[in-house]
CSV table of N, CA and C in Angstrom, one decimal:
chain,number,residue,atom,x,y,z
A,9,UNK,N,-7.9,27.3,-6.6
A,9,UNK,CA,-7.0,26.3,-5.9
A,9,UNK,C,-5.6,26.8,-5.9
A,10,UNK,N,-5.2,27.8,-6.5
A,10,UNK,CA,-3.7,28.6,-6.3
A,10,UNK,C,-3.3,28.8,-4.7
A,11,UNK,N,-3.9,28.4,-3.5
A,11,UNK,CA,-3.6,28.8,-2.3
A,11,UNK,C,-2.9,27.5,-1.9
A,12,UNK,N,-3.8,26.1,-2.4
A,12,UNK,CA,-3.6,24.8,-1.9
A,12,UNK,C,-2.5,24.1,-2.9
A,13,UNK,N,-1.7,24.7,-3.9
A,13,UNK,CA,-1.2,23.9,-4.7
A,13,UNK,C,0.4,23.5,-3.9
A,14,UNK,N,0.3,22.1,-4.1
A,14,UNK,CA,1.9,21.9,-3.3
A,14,UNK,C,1.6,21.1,-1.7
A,15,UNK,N,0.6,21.7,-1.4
A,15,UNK,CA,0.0,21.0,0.3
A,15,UNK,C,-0.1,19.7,0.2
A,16,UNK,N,0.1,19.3,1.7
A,16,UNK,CA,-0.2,18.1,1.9
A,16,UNK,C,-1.6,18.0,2.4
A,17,UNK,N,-2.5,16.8,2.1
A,17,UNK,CA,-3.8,16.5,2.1
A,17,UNK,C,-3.5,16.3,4.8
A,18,UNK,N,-2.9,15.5,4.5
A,18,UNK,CA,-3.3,15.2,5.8
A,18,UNK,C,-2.5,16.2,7.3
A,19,UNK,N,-2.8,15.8,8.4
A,19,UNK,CA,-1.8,16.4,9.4
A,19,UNK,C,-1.0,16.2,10.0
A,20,UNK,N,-0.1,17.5,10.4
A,20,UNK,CA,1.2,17.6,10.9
A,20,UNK,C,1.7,16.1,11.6
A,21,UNK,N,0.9,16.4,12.9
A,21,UNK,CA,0.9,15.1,13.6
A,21,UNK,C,1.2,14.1,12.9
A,22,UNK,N,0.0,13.5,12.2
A,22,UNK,CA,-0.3,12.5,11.6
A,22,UNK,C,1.5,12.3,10.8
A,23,UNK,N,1.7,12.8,10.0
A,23,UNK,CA,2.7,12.5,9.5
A,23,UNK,C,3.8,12.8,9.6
A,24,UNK,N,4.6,13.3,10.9
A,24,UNK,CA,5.7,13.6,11.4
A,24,UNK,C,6.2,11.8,12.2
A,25,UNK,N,4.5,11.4,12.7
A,25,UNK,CA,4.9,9.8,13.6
A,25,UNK,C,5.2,8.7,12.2
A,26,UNK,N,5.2,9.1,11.0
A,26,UNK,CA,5.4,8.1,9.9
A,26,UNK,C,6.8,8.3,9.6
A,27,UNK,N,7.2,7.2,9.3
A,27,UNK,CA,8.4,7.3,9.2
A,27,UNK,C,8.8,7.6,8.1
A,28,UNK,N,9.8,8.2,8.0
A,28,UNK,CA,10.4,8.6,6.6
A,28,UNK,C,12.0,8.4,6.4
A,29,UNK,N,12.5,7.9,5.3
A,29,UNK,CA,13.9,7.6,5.0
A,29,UNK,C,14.7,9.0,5.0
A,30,UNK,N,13.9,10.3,3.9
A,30,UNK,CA,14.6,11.1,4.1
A,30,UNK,C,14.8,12.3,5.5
A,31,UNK,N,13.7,11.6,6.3
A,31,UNK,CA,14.0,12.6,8.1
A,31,UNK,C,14.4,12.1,8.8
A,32,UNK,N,15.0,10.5,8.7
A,32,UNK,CA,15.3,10.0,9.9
A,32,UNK,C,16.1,10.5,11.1
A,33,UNK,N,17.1,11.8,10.6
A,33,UNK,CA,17.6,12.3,11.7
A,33,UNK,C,17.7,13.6,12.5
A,34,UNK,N,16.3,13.9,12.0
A,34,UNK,CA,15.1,14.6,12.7
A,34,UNK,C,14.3,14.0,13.8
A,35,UNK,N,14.3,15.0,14.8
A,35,UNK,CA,13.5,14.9,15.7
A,35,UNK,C,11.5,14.7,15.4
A,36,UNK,N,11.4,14.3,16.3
A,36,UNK,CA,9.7,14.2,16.0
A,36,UNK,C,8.9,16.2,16.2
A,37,UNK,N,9.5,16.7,17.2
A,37,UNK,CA,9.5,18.0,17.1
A,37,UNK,C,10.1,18.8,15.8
A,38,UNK,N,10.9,18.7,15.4
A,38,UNK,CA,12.1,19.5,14.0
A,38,UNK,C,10.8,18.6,12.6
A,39,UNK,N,10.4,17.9,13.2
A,39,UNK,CA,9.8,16.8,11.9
A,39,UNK,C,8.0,17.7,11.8
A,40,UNK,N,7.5,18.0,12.8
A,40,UNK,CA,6.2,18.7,13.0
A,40,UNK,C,6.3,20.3,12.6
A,41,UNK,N,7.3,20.7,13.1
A,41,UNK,CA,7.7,22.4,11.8
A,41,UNK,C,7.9,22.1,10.8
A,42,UNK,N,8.3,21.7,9.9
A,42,UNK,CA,8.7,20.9,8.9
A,42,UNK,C,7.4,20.8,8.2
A,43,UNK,N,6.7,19.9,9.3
A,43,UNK,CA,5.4,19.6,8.2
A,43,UNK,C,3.9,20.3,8.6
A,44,UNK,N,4.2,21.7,9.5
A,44,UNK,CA,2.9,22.3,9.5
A,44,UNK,C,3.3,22.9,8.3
A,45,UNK,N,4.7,23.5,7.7
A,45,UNK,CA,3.9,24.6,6.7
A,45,UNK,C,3.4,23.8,5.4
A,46,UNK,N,4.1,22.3,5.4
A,46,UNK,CA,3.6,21.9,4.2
A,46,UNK,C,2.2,21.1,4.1
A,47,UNK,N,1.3,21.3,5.0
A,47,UNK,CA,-0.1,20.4,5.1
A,47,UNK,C,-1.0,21.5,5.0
A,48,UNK,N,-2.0,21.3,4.3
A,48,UNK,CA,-3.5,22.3,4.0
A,48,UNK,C,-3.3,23.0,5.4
A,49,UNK,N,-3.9,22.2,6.6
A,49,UNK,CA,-4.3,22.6,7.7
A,49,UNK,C,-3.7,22.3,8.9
A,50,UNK,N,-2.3,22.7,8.8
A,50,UNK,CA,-1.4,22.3,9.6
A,50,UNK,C,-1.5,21.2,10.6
A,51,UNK,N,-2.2,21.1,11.7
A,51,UNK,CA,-1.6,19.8,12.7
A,51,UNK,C,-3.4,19.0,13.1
A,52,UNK,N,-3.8,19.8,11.7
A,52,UNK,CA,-5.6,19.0,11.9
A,52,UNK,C,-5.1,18.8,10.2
A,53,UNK,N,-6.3,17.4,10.3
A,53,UNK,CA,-6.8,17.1,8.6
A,53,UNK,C,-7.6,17.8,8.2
A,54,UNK,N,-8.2,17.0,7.3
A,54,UNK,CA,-9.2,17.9,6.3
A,54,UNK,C,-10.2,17.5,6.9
A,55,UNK,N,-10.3,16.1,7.3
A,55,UNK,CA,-11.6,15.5,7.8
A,55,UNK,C,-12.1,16.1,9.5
A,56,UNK,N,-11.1,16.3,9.9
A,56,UNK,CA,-10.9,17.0,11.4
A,56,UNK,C,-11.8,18.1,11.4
A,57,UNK,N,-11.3,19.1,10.1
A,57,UNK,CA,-11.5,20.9,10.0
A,57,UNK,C,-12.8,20.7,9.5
A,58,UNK,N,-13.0,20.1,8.5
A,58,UNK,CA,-14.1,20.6,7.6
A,58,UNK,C,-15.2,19.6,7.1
A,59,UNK,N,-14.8,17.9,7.5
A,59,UNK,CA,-16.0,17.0,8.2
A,59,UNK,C,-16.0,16.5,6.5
A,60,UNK,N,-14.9,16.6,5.5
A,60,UNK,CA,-14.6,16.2,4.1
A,60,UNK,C,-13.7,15.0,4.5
A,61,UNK,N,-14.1,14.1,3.4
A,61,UNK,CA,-13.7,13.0,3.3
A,61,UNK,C,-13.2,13.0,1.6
A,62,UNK,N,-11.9,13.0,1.1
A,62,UNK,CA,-11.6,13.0,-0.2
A,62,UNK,C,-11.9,11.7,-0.8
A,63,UNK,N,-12.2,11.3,-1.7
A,63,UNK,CA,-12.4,10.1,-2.1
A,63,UNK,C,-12.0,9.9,-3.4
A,64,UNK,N,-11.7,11.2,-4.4
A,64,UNK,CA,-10.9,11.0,-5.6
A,64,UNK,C,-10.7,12.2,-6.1
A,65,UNK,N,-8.9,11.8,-6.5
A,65,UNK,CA,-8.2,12.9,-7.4
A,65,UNK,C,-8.4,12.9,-8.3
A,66,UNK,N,-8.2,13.6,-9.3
A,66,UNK,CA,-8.3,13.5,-10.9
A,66,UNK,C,-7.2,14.7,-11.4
A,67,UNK,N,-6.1,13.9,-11.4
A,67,UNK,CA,-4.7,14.9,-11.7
A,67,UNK,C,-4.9,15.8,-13.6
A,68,UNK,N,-5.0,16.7,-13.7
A,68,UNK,CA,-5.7,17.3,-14.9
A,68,UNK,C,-4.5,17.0,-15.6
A,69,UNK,N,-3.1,17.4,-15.7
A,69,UNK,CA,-2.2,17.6,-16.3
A,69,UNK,C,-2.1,15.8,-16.8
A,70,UNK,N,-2.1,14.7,-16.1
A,70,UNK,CA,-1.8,13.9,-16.7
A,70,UNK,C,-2.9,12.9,-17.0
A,71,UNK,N,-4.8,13.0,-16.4
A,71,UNK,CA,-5.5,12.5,-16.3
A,71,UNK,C,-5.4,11.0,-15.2
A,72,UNK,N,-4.7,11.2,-14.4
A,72,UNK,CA,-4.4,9.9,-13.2
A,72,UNK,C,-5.5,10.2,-12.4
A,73,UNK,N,-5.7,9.1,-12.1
A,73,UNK,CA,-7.0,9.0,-10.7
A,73,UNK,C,-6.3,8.6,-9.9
A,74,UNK,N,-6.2,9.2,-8.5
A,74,UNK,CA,-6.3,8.8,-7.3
A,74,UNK,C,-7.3,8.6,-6.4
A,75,UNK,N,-7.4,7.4,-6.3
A,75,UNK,CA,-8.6,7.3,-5.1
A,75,UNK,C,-8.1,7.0,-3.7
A,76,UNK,N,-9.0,7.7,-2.8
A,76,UNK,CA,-8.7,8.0,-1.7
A,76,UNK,C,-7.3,8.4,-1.3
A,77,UNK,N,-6.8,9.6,-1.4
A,77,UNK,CA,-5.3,9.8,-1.5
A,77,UNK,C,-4.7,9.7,0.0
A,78,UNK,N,-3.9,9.6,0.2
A,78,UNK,CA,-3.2,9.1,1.6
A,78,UNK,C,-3.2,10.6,2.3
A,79,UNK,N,-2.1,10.5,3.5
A,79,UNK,CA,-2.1,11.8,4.1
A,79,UNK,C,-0.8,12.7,3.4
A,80,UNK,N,-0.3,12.0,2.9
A,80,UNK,CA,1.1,12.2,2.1
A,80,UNK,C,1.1,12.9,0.9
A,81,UNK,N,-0.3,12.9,0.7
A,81,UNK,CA,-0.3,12.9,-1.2
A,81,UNK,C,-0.4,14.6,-1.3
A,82,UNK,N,0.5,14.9,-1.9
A,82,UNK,CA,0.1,16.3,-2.8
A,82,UNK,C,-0.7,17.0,-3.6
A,83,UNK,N,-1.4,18.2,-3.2
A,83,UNK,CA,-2.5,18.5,-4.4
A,83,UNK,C,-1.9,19.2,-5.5
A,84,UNK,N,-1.8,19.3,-6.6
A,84,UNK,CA,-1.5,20.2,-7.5
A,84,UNK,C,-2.2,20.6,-8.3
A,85,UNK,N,-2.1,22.5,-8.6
A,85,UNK,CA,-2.4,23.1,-9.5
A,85,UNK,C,-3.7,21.9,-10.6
A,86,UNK,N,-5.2,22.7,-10.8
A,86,UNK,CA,-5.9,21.9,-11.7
A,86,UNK,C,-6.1,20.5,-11.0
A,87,UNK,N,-6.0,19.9,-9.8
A,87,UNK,CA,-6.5,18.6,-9.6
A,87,UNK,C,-8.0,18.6,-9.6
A,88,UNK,N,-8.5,18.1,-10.1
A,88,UNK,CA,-10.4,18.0,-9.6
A,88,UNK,C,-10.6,16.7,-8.2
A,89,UNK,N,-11.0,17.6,-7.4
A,89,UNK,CA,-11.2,16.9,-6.1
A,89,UNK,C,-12.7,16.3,-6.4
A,90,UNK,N,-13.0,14.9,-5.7
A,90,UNK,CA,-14.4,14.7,-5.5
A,90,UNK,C,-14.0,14.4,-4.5
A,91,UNK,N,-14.7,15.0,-3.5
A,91,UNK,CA,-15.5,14.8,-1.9
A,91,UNK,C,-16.6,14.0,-1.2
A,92,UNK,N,-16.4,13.9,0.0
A,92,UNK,CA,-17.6,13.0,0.3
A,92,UNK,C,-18.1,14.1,1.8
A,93,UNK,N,-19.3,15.1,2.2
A,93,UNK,CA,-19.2,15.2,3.2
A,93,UNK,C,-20.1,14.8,4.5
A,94,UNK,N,-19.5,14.7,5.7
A,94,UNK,CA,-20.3,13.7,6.6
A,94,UNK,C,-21.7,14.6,6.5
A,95,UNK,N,-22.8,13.7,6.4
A,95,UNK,CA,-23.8,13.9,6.8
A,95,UNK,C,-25.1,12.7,6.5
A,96,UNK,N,-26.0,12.7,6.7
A,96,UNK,CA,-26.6,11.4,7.3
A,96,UNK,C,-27.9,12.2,6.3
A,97,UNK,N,-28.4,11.6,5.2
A,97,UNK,CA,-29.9,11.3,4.8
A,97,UNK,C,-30.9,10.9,5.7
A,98,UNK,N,-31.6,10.9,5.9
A,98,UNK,CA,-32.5,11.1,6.9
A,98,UNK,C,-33.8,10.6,6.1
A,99,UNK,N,-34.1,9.2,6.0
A,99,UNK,CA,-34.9,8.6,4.5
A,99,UNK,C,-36.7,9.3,5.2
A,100,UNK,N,-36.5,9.5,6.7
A,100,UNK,CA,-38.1,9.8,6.9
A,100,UNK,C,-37.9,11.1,7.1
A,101,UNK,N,-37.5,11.7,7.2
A,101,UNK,CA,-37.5,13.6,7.0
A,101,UNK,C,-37.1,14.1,5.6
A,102,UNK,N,-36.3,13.4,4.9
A,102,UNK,CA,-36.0,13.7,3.8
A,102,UNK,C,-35.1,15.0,4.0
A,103,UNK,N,-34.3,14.8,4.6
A,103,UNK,CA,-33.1,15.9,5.1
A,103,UNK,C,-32.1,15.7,5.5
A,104,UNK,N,-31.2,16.7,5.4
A,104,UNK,CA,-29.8,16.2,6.3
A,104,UNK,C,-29.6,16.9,7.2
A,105,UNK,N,-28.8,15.7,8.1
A,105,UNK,CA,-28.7,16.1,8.9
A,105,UNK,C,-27.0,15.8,9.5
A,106,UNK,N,-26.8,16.5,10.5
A,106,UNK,CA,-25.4,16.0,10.9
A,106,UNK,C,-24.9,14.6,11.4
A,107,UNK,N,-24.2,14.2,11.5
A,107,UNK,CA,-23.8,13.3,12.0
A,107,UNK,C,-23.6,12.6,13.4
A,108,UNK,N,-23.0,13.9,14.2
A,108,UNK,CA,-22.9,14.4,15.2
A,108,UNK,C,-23.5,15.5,16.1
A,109,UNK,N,-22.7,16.0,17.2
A,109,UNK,CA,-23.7,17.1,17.9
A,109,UNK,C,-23.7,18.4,17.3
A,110,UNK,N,-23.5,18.6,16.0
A,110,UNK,CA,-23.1,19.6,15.5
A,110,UNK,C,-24.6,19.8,15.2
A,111,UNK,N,-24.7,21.5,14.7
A,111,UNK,CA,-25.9,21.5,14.3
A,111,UNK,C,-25.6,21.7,12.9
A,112,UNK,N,-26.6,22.2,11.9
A,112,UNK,CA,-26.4,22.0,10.1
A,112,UNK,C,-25.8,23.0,9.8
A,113,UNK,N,-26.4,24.4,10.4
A,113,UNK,CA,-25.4,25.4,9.9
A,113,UNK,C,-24.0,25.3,10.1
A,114,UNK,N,-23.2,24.8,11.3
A,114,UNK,CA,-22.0,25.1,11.5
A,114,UNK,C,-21.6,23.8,10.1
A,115,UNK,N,-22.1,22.9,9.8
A,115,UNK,CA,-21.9,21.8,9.1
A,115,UNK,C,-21.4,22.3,7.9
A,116,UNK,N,-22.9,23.3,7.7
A,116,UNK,CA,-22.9,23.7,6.3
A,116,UNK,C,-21.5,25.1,6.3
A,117,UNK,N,-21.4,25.4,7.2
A,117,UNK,CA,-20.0,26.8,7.5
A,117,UNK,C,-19.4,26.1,6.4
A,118,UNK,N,-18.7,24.8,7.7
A,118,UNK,CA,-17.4,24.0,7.3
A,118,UNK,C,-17.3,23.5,5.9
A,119,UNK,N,-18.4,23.5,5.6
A,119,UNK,CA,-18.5,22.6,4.0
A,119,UNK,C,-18.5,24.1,3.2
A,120,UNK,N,-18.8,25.0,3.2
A,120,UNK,CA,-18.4,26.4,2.6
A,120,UNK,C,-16.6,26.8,2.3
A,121,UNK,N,-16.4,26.6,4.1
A,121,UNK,CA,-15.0,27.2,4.1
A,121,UNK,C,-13.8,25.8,2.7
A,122,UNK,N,-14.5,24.7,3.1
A,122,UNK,CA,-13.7,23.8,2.0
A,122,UNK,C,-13.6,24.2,1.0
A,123,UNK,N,-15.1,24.3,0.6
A,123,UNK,CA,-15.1,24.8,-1.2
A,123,UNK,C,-14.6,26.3,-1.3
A,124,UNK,N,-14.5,27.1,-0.3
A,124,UNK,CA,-14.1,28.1,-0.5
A,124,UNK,C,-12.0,28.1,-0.8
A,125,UNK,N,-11.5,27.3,-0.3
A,125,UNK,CA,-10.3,26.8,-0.7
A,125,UNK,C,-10.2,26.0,-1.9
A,126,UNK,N,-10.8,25.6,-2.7
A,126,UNK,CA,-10.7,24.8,-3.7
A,126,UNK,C,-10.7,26.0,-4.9
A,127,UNK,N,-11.4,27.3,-4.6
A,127,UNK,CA,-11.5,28.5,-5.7
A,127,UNK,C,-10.3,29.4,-5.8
């Protein structure tokens, strides 16, 4: 997780239209450079890229829980992430499946490339 430490959980977008006390005299453009370099995945979420849903931090250094962390929240160094990712049980196939038109492999890529950022 040394690649992600410091990032912001959500997207550029997303949180350039939030207002903030310390940018108010920033532009919504000056506000969106600003906050691609500091977001995981610049001007997409997590949920966007990789079909993860965070649902709880567990800050190692002080043992805090965060549940469901906002788009604002910072990951640091040692957080233990628990995830949720989209996919649908299937109680009469006994499988999963996607959610959407996706098919499982690209599903399963996306759910790779996440956990592969968490190492």
């Amino acid at each position: 997780m040394i690649g992600i430490e410091g990032k912001l959980l959500g997207s550029a977008t997303s949180l350039a239209d939030l207002p903030s006390p310390l940018l108010f005299a920033l532009s919504r453009d000056q506000k969106l450079e600003l906050y691609r370099s500091q977001c995981l995945m610049g001007d997409q979420d997590i949920y966007e890229t990789f079909g993860v849903a965070i649902q709880l931090v567990i800050r190692a250094a002080t043992g805090e829980y965060v549940w469901h962390p906002n788009s604002a929240f910072r990951l640091q160094l040692g957080d233990f992430i628990y995830y949720e990712h989209r996919h649908i049980w299937d109680e009469e196939r006994r499988c999963k499946r996607a959610s959407d038109a996706t098919s499982m492999e690209a599903v399963s890529q996306a759910l790779f490339a996440f956990e592969t950022l968490l190492l």
